[in-house]
Coordinates of C-alpha atoms in Angstrom, one line a residue:
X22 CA 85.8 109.6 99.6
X23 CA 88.0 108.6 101.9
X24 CA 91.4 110.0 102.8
X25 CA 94.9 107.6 103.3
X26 CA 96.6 108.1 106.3
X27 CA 100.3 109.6 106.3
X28 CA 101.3 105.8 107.2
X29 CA 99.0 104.2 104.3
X30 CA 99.8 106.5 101.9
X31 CA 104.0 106.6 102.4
X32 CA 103.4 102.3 101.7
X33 CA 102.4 103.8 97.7
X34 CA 105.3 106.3 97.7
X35 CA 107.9 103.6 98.9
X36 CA 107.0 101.0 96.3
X37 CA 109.1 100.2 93.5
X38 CA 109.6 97.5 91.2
X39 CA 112.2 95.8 93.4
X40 CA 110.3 96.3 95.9
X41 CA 106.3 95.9 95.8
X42 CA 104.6 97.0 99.0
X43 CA 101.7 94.4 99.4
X44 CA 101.3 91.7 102.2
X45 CA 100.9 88.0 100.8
X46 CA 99.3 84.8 102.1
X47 CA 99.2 81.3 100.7
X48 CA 96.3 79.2 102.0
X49 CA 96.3 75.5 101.9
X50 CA 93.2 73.4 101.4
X51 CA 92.3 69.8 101.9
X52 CA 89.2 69.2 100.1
X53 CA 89.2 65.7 100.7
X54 CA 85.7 65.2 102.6
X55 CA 83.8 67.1 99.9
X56 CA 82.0 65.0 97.8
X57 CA 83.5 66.8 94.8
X58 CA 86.6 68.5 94.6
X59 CA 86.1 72.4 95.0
X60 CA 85.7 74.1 91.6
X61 CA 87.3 77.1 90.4
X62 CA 83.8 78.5 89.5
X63 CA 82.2 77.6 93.1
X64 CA 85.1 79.6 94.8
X65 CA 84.5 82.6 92.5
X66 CA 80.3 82.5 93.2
X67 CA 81.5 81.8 96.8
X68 CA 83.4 84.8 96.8
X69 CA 81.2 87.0 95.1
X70 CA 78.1 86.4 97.6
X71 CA 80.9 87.3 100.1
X72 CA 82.4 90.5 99.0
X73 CA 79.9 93.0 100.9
X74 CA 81.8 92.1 104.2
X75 CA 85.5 93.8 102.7
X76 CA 84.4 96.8 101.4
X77 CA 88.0 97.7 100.0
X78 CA 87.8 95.1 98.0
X79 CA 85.6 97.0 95.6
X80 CA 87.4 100.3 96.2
X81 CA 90.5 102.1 94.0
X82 CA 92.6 104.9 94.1
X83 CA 92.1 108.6 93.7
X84 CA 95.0 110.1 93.2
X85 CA 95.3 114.0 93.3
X86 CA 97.2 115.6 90.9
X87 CA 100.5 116.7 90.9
X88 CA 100.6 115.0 94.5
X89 CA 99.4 118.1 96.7
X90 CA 97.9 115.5 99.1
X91 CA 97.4 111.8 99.7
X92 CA 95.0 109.7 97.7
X93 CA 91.9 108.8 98.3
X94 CA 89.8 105.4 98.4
X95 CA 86.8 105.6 96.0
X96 CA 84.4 102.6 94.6
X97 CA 85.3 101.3 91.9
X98 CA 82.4 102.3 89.3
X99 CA 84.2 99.8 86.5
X100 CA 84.8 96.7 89.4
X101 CA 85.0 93.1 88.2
X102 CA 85.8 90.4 89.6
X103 CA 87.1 88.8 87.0
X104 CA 90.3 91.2 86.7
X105 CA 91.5 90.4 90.7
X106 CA 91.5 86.3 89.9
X107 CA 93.8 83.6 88.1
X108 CA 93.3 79.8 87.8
X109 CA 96.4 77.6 88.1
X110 CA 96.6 74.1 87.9
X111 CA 99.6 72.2 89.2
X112 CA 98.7 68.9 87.3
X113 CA 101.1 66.6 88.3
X114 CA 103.4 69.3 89.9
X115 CA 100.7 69.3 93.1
X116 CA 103.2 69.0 96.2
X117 CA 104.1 72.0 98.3
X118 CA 107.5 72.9 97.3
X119 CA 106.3 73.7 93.7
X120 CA 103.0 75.9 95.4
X121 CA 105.7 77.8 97.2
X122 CA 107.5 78.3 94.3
X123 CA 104.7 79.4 92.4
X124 CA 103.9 82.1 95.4
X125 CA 107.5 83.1 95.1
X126 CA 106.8 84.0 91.4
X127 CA 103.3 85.7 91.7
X128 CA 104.4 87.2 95.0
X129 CA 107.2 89.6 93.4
X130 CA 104.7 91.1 90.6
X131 CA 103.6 94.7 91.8
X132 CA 100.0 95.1 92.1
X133 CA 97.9 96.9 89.4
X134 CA 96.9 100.6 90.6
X135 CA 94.0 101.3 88.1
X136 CA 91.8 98.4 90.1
X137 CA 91.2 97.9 93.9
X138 CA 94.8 96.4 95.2
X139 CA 94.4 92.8 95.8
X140 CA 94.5 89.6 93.4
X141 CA 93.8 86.2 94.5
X142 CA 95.5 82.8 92.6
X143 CA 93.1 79.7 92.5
X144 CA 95.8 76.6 92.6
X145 CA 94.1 73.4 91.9
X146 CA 95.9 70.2 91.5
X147 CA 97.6 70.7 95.4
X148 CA 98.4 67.8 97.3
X149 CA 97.0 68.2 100.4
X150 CA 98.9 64.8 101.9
X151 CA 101.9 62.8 101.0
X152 CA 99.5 60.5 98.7
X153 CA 100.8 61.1 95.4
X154 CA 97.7 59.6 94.3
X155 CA 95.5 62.3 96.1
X156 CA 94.9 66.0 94.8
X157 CA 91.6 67.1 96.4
X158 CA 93.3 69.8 97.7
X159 CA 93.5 73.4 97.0
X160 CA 95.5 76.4 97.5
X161 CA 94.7 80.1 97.7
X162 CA 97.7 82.5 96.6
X163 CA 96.6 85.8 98.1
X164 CA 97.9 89.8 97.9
X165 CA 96.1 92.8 99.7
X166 CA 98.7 96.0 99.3
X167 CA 99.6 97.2 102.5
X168 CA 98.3 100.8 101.9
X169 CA 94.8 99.2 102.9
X170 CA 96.0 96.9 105.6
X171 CA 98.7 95.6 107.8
X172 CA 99.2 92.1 108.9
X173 CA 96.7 92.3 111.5
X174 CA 93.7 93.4 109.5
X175 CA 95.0 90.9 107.0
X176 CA 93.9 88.4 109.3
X177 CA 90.8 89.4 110.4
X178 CA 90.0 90.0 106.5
X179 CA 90.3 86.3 105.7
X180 CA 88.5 85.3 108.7
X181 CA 85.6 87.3 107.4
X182 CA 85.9 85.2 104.0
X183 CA 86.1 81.9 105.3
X184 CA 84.0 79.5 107.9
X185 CA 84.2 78.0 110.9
X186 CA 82.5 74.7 110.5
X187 CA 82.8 72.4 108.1
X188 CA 79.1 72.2 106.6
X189 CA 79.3 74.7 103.1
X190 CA 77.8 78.2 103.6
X191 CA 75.0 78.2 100.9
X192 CA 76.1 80.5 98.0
X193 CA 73.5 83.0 97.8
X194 CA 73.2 85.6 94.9
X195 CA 75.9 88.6 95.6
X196 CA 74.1 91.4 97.4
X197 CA 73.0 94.1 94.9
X198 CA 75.6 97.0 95.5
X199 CA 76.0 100.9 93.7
X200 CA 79.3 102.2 93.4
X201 CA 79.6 106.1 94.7
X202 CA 79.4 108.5 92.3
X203 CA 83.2 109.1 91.7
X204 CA 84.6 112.3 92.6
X205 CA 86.0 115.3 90.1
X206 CA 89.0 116.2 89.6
X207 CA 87.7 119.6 90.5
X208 CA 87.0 118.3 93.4
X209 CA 89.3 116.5 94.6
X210 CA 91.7 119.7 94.3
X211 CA 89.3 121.7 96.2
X212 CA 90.1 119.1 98.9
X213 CA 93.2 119.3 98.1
X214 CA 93.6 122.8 98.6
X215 CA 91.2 122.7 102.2
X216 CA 93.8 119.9 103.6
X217 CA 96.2 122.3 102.6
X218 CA 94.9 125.5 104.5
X219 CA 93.7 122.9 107.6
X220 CA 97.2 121.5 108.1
X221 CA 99.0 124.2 110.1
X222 CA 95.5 123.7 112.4
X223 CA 96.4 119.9 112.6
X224 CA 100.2 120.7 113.4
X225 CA 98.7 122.9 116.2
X226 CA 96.6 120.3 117.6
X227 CA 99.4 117.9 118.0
X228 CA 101.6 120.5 119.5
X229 CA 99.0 120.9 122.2
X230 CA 98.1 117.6 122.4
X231 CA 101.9 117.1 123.4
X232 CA 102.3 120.3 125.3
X233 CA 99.1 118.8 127.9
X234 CA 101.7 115.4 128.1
X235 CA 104.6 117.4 128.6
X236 CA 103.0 119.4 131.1
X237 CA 102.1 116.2 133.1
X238 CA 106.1 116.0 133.2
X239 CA 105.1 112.1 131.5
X240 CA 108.1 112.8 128.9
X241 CA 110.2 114.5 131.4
X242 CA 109.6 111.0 133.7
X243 CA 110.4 108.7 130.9
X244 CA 113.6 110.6 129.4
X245 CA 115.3 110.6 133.1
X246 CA 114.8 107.2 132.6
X247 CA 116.8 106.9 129.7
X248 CA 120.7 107.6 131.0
X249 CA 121.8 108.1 127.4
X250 CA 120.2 108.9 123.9
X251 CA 119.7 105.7 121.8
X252 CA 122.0 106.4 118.5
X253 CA 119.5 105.6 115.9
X254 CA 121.7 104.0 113.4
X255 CA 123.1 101.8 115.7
X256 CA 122.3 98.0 114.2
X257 CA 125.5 96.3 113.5
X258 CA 126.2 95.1 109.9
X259 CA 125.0 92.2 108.9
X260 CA 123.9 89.8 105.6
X261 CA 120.4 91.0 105.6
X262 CA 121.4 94.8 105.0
X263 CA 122.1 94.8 101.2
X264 CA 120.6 96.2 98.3
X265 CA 117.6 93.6 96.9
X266 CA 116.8 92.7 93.6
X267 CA 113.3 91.8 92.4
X268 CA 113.5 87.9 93.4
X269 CA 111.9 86.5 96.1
X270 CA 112.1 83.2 98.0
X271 CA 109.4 82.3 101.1
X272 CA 110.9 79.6 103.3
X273 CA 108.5 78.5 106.1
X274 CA 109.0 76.0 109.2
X275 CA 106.4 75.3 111.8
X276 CA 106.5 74.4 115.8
X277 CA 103.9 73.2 118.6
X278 CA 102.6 76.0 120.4
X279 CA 102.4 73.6 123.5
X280 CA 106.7 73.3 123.2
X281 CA 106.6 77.4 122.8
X282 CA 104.4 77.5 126.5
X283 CA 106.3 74.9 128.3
X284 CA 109.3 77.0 127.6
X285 CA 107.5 80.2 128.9
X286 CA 106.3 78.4 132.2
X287 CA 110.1 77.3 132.0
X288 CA 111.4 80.2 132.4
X289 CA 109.0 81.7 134.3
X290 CA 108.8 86.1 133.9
X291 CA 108.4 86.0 130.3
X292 CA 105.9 86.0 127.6
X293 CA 105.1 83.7 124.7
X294 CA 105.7 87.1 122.3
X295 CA 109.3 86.7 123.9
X296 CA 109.8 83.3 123.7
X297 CA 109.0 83.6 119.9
X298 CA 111.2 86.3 119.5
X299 CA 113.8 84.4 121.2
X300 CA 113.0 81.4 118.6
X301 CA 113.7 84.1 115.9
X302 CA 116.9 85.3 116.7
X303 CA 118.3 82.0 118.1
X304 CA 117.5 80.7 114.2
X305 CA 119.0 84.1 112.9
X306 CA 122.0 83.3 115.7
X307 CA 122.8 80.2 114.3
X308 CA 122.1 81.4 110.2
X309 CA 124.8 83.9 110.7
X310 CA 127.3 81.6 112.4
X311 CA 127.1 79.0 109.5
X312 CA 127.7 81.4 107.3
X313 CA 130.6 83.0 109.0
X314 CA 129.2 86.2 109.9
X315 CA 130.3 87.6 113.2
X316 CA 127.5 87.4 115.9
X317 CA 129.7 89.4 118.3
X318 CA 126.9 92.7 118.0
X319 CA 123.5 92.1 118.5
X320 CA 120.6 92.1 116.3
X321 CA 117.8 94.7 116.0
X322 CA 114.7 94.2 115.0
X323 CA 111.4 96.3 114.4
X324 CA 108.8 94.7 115.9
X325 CA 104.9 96.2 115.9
X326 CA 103.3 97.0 119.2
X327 CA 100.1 98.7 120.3
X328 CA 100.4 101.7 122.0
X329 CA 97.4 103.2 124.0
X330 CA 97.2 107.1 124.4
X331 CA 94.4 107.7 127.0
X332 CA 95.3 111.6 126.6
X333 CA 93.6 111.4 123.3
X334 CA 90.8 109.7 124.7
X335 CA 89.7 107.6 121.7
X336 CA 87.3 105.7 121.1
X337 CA 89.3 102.7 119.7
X338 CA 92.2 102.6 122.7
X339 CA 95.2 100.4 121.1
X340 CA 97.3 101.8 118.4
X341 CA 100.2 100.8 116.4
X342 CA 103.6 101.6 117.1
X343 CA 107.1 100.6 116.3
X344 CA 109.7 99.3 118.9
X345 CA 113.2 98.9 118.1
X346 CA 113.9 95.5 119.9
X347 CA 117.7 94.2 120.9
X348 CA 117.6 90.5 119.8
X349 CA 120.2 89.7 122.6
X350 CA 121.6 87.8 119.6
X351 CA 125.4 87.9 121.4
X352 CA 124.0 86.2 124.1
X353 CA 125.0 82.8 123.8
X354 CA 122.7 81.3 125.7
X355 CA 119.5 81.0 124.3
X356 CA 117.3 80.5 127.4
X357 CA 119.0 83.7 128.8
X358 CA 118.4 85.3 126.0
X359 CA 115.0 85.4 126.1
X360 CA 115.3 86.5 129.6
X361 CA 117.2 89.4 127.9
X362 CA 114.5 89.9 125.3
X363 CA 112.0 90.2 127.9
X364 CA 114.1 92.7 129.3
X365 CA 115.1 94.6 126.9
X366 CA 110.9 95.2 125.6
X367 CA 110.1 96.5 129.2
X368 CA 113.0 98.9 128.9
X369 CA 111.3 100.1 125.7
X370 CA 108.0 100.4 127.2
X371 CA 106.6 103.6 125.4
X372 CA 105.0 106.6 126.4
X373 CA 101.5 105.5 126.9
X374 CA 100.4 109.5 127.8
X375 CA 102.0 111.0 125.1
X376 CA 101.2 111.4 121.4
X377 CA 99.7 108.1 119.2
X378 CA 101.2 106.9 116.6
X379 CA 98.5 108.0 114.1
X380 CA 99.1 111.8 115.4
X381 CA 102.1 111.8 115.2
X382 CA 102.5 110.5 111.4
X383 CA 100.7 114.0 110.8
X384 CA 104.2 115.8 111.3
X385 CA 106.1 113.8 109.0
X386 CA 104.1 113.6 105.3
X387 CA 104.8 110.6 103.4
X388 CA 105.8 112.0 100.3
X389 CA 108.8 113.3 102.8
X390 CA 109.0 109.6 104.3
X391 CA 109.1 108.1 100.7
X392 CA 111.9 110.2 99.8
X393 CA 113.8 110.0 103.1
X394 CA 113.7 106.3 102.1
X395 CA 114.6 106.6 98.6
X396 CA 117.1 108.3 99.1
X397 CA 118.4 106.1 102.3
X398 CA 118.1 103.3 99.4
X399 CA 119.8 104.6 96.9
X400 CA 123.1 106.4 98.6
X401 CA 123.0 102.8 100.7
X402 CA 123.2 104.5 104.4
X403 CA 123.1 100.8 105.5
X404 CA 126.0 99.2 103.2
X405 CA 128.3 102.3 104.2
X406 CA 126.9 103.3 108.0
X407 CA 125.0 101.1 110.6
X408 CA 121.7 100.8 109.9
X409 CA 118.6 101.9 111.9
X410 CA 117.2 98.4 111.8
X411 CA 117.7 95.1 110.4
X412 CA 114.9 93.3 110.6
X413 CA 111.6 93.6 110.8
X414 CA 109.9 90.7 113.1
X415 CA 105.8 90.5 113.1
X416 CA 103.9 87.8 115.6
X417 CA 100.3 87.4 114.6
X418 CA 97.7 85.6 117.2
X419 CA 95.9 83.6 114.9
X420 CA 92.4 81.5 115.3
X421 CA 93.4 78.0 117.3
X422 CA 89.9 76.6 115.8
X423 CA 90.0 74.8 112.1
X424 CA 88.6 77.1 109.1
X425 CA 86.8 76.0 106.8
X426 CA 86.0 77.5 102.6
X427 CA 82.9 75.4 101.6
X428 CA 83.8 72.2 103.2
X429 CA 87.6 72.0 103.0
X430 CA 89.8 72.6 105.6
X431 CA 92.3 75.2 106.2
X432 CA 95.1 72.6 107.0
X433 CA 98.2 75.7 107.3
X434 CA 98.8 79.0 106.0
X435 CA 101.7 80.9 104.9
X436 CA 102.1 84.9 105.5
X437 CA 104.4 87.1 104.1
X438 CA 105.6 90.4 104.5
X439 CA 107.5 93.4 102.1
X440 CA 110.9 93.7 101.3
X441 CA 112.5 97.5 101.5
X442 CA 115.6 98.5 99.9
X443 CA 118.6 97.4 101.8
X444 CA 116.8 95.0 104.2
X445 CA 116.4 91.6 102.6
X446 CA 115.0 89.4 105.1
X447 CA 111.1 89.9 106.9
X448 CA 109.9 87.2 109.3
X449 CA 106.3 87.0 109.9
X450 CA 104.8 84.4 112.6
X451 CA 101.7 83.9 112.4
X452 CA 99.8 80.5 114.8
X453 CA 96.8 78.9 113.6
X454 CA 95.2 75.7 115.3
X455 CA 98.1 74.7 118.3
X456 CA 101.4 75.5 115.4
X457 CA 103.2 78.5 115.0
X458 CA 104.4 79.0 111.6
X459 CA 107.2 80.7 110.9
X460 CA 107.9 82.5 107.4
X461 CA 110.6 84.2 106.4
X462 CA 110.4 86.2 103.3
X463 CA 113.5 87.2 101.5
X464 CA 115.6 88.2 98.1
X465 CA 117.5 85.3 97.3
X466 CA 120.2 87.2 96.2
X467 CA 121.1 88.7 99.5
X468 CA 120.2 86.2 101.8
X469 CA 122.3 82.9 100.5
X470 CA 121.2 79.5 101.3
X471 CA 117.9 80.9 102.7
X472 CA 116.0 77.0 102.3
X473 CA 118.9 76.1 105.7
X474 CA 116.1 78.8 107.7
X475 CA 113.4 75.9 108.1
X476 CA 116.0 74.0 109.4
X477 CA 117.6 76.1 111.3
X478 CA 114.5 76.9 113.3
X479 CA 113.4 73.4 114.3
X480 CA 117.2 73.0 115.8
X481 CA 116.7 76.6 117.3
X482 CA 113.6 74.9 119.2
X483 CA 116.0 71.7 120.5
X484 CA 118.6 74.2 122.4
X485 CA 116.0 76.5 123.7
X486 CA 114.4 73.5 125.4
X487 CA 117.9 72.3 126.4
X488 CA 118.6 75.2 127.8
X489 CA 115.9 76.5 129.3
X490 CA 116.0 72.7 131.2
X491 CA 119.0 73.5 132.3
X492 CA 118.9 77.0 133.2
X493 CA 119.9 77.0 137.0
X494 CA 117.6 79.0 139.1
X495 CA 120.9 81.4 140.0
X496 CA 121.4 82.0 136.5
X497 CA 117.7 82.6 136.0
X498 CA 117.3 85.5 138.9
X499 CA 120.5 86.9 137.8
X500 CA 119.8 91.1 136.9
X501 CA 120.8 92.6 133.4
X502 CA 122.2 95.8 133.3
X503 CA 120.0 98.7 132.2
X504 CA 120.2 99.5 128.9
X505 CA 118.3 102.1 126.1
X506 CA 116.4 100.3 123.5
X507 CA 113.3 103.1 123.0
X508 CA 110.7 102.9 120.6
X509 CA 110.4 104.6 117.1
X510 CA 108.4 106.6 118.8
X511 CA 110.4 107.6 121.3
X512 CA 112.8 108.4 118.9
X513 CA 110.8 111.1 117.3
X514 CA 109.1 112.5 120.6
X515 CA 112.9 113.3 121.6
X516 CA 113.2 115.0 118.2
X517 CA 110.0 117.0 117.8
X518 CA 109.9 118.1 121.8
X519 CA 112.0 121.0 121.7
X520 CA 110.1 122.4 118.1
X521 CA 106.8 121.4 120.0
X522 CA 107.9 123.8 122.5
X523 CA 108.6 126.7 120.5
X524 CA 105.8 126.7 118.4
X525 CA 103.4 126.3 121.6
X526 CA 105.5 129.3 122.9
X527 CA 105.0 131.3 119.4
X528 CA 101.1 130.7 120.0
X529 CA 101.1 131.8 123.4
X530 CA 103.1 134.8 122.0

């Protein structure tokens, strides 16, 4: 057995039927220099003989009863294969706007929790070039829940499946494989009941753990940084803060990488994680202003970062964080702005001695999360106050080197992201082979005219060269004032100190 994190197991408690918590790809084949067009049986002995290298594919969930602590991940003694795939053929319906609006449809179904949680769609029939004529190509519709992964691992998951040259992998029988005996329900609320009489021992732990950073005067340092608290609901209002329905639409445009690092040498002290971000909100900028919204306040946006706690001195050194990130979006400048942007993520640099993010999810259970965002849903905190965020923006570094699933190519990819209650739109970047594709994911019904995106972002790309082109070295050099834009972790170290404090005191008591 093993044990969900806090943060894996508060992605089950959030999900709803308008809102299914799983992390979607479609993968796009051209199967042209086969000598045969890739078979829907092939792929499925392919992707048997493959299956030892994700183990969670072959894994369910435990739950305990009457939720006394989080689930667990056990093999799946009744696994088939047959129950996580679908066949679909486009027949004359082959091009890519009909596959994306196929993904659309499977993409808004919850995933099944009495199997392993993720389901792949064969699409044959896929046009894999304008030739009407030609439909060697494939597509791969693809959903992994994001209790057992995040967009990261996603990746590396599907590099595991696929190839990186073009000569076909021989297919050899699946490796023989002996599901673990599954646990009782006995024991599992034995477990149960241990977590239960170990968890004031954890919350002691990670009251030392930030008692020793305290001590080092590391949070002390970082808060006389900060000349003001950040006010955490302070993200203005705008169209992508309203309640969603079930429907989904994924609009996707891609750029040259080469354009996106010409910018960045451009400009000079900034990254290409900026320059995307700055791509992002010069596209949202622009979406706003053609639909009348006022762009006056600036965009936030929750953007993943690793954080590395060497106090904890742990084996694997990066961890994931949360950084809420001011889009500069009233800048009207967008080479500037991405100057801003820049500036804005060194200001929320976080606090690399303090707690990681993983401890620190120990405080707050996710049953207490998943209600705290129920119920932030549901009394619609973000229609009738700011809200905390609103949008989340994930950039994933992707293999520049063509992939391969027995002789056809991986000619692009699409990535999408969940959709929570009262935030409507998710972009998700994601490069692969010199593009950067950028996909937004989003409930039709709260983002109107959400097809203009693809557009929008090719334009965004024009005035950001423009700009930056233009972009006099005195405006360049020219200082931004300081301003507070801390991390979500931040946030809750500022919360939790003084209780940290006391209940080291109590101890020492």
């Amino acid at each position: 057995m093993r044990q969900l994190s806090e943060l894996d197991a508060s992605f089950l408690y959030l999900e709803s039927e308008t809102a299914p918590m799983h992390i979607g790809g479609i993968y796009l084949f051209d199967a042209s220099d086969r000598d045969t067009p890739l078979a829907f049986s092939t792929f499925v002995a392919y992707l048997r003989s493959r299956l030892h290298v994700v183990p969670l594919f072959r894994q369910r969930l435990k739950e305990i009863p009457f939720r006394l602590g989080r689930p667990y991940w056990i093999d799946d003694s009744d696994f088939s294969i047959e129950r996580h795939l679908a066949y679909v053929n486009l027949g004359e319906n082959g091009d890519q706007s009909n596959l994306m609006k196929l993904a659309s449809r499977i993409l808004e179904q919850p995933l099944k929790r009495d199997r392993p949680l993720w389901h792949i769609t064969f699409v044959d029939g896929f046009r894999a070039s304008e030739d009407a004529d030609s439909q060697t190509g494939f597509a791969l519709i693809i959903k992994l829940h994001h209790a057992a992964i995040d967009a990261f691992s996603g990746e590396e998951i599907i590099a595991k499946l696929l190839e990186y040259g073009p000569e076909p992998r021989r297919i050899d029988p699946p490796r023989s494989w002996a599901p673990a005996p599954a646990p009782s329900d006995e024991r599992v609320m034995l477990q149960a009941g241990a977590n239960l009489v170990r968890k004031p021992l954890q919350i002691t732990s990670v009251a030392f753990s930030a008692a020793e950073a305290t001590a080092r005067g590391v949070i002390q340092k970082q808060l006389r940084k900060l000349p003001l608290p950040f006010p955490f609901f302070s993200a203005p209002h705008s169209p992508f803060n309203r309640q969603i329905t079930a429907n989904r639409q994924i609009v996707a445009g891609s750029v040259d990488l080469s354009r996106l690092k010409a910018i960045k040498a451009t400009l000079g002290n900034v990254t290409l994680n900026d320059v995307v971000l700055g791509l992002c909100a010069e596209t949202l900028r622009r979406y706003m202003l053609a639909q009348g919204m006022e762009t006056d306040r600036s965009l936030v946006a929750m953007t993943p970062i690793s954080v590395r706690s060497s106090s904890l001195r742990k084996a694997t050194g990066n961890q994931m964080s949360a950084m809420l990130l001011d889009l500069a979006t009233q800048e009207a400048c967008p080479a500037r702005r991405i100057r801003r942007i820049h500036w804005n993520a060194v200001e929320s640099e976080p606090y690399r001695e303090a707690i990681a993010a993983d401890r620190l999810t120990e405080l707050l259970p996710s049953t207490m999360l998943a209600l705290s965002a129920r119920l932030y849903s549901e009394l619609q905190i973000a229609q009738r106050y700011q809200p905390v965020f609103n949008l989340p923006i994930t950039n994933v570094p992707g293999p520049q080197v063509p992939l391969y699933l027995q002789g056809a190519r991986l000619i692009s990819q699409f990535n999408t992201g969940p959709l929570f209650d009262s935030m409507g739109l998710v972009i998700v970047a994601v490069s692969y082979q010199g593009k950067l594709t950028v996909n937004f994911t989003l409930c039709p019904d709260v983002v109107a005219d959400g097809e203009s995106l693809a557009t929008l972002l090719a334009d965004s790309l024009d005035a950001i060269e423009a700009a930056a082109a233009g972009l006099t070295e005195e405006a360049a050099d020219t200082d931004f004032d300081p301003e507070v834009h801390p991390t979500l972790m931040d946030d809750a170290l500022t919360l939790v100190e003084g209780a940290l404090r006391k209940t080291v005191a109590r101890f020492r008591s």
